[in-house]
Short mmCIF file of C-alpha atoms in Angstrom, two decimals:
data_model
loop_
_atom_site.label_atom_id
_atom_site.label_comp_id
_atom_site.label_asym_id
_atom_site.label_seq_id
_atom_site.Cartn_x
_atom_site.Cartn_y
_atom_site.Cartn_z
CA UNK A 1 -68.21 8.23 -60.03
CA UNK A 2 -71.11 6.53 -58.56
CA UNK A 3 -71.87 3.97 -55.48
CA UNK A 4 -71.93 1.01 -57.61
CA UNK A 5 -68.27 1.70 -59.14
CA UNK A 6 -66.40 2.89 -56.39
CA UNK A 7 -67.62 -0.13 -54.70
CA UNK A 8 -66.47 -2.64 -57.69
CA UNK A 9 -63.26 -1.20 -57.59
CA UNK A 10 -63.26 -1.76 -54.11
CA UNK A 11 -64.00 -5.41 -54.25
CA UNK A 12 -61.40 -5.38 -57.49
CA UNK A 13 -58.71 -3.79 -54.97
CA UNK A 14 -59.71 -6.12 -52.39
CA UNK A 15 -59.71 -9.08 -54.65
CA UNK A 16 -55.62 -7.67 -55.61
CA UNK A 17 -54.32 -7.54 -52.36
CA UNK A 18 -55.65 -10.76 -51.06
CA UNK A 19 -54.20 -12.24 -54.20
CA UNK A 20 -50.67 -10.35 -53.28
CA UNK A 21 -50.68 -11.45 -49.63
CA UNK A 22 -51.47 -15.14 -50.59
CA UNK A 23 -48.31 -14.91 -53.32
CA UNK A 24 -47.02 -12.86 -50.31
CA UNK A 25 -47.21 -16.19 -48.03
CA UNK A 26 -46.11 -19.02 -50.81
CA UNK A 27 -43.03 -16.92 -51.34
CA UNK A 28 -42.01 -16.54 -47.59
CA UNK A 29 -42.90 -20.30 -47.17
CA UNK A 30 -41.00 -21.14 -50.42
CA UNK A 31 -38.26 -18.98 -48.61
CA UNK A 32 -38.07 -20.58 -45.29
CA UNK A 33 -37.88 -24.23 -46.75
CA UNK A 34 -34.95 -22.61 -49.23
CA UNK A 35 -33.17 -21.47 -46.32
CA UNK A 36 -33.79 -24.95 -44.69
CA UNK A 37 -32.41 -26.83 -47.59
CA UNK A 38 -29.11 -24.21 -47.66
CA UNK A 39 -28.49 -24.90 -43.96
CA UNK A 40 -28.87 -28.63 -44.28
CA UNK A 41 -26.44 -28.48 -47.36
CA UNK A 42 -24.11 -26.79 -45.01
CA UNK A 43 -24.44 -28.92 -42.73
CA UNK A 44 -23.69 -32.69 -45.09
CA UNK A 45 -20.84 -30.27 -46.83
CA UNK A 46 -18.95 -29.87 -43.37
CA UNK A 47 -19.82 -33.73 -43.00
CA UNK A 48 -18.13 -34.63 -46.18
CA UNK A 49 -15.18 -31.67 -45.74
CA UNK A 50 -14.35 -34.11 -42.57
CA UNK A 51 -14.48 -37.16 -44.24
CA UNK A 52 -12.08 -35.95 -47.26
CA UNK A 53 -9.80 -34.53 -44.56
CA UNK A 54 -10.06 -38.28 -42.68
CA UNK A 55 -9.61 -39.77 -46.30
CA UNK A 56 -6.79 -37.68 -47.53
CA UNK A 57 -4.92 -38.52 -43.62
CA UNK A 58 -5.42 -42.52 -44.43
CA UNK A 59 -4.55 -41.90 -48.21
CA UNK A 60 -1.20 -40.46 -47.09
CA UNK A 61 -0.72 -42.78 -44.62
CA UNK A 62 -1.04 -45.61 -46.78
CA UNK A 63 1.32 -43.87 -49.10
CA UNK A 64 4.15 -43.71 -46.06
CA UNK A 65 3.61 -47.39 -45.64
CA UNK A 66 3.63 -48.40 -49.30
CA UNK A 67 7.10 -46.53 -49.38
CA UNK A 68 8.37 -48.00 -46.19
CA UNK A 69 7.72 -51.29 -48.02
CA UNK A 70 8.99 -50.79 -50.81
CA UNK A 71 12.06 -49.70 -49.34
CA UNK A 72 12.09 -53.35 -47.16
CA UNK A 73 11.50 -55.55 -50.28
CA UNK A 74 12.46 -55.41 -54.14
CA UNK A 75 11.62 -57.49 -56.70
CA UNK A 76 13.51 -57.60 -59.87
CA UNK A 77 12.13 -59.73 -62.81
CA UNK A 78 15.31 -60.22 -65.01
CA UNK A 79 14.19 -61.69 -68.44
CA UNK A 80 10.44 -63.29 -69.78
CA UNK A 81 12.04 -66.88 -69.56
CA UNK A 82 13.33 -66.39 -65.98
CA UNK A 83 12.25 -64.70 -62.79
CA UNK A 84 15.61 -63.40 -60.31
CA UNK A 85 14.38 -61.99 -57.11
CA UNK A 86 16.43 -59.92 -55.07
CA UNK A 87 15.81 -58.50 -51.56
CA UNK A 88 17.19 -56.00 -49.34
CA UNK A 89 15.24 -57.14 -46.31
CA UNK A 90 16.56 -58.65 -43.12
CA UNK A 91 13.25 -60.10 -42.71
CA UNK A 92 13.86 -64.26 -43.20
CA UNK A 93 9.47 -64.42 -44.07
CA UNK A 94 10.21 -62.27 -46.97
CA UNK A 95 13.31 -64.41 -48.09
CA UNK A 96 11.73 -67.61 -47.38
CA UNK A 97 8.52 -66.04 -49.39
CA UNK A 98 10.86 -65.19 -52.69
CA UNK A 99 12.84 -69.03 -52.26
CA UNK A 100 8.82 -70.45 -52.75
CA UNK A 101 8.34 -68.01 -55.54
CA UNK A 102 11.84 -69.57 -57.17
CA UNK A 103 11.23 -72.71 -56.62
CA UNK A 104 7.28 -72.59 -57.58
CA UNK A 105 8.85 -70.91 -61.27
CA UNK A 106 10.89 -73.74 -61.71
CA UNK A 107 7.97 -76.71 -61.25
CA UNK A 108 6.81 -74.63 -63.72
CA UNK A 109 9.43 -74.59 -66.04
CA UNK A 110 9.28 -78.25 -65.87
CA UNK A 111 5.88 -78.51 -65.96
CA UNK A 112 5.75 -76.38 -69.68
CA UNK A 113 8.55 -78.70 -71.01
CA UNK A 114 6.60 -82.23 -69.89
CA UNK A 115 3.51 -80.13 -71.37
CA UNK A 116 5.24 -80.15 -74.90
CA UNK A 117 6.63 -82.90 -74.83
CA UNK A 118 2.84 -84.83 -74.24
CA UNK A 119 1.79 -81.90 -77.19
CA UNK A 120 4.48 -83.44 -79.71
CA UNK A 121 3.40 -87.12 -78.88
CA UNK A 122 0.01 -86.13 -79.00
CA UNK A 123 1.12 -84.78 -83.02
CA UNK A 124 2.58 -87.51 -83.56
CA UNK A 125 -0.13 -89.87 -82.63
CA UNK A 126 -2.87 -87.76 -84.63
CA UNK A 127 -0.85 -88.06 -87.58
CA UNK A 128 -0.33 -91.93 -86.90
CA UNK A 129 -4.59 -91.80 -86.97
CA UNK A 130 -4.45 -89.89 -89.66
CA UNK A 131 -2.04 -92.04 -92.06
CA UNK A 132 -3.80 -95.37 -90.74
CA UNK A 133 -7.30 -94.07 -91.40
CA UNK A 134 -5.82 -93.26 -95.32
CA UNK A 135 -4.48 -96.57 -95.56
CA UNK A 136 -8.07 -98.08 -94.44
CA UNK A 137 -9.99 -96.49 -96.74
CA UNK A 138 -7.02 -97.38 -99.26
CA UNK A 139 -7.45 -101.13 -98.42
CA UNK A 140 -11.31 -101.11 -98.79
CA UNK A 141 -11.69 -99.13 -102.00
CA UNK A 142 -9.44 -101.96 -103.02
CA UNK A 143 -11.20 -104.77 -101.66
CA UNK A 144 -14.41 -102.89 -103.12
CA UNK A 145 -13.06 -103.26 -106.56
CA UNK A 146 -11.70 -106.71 -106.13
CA UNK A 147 -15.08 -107.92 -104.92
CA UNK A 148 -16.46 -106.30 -107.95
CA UNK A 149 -14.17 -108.17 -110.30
CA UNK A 150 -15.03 -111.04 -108.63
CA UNK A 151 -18.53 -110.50 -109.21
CA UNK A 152 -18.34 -109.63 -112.67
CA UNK A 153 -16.22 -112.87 -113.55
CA UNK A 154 -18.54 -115.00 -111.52
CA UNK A 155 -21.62 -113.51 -113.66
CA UNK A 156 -19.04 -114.60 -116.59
CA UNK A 157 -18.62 -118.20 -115.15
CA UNK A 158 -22.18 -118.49 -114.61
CA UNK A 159 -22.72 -117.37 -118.80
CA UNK A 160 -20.40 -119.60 -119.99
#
């Protein structure tokens, strides 16, 4: 082997390893910013563990109270047409709440039955319109054809 390619292999080899230690560097950089990203990770999934724990406490929490309520007032709806209410509370607020409700229901209930009642008169009146309007037309169609006849026997007049 001569000078010339010993020394091209050198610069080949030299060439290859500065190649390996730049790879060498981007993958130990690449490395440390992985390792960055896994701690931070950690670190927003011990964040969130905390907030589910917080979450789940208030979740059964408000689970405790929506019993406890439940327990204080019931509500029974009896049929479509009428609402019952029925409460075991000694609380006179919740009482005095369901006695609006009741009485609230039955406005209502009169309210629907006034409601019809305009609905039927309303009927009534359309088909009043209705019948009138016929009877109109009726009475001009007629008049149309008597002022024709007129016409035609004053156009006979007129002849003779």
């Amino acid at each position: 082997m001569n000078e010339v390619d010993s020394s091209y292999m050198f610069n080949e080899a030299q060439q290859s390893l500065n190649q390996y230690r730049d790879e060498l560097s981007q993958l130990k950089a690449e490395a440390k910013e992985l390792a960055e990203k896994r701690d931070m990770y950690k670190l927003l999934n011990k964040q969130h563990e905390g907030k589910a724990k917080s979450l789940r406490a208030e979740l059964d929490a408000a689970r405790k109270e929506h019993t406890d309520l439940v327990e204080q007032v019931k509500i029974f709806e009896v049929s479509d047409d009428e609402l019952d209410t029925v409460t075991n509370s000694q609380n006179p607020q919740v009482q005095q709440k369901i006695d609006r409700i009741d009485q609230l229901q039955a406005e209502m209930d009169v309210i629907k039955v006034e409601a019809e009642e305009w609905k039927g008169k309303l009927d009534c009146l359309d088909l009043e319109k209705e019948t009138a309007q016929a009877q109109l037309a009726s009475a001009e169609d007629q008049l149309r054809a008597m002022r024709e006849k007129a016409q035609a026997r004053s156009w006979k007049i007129e002849e003779l």
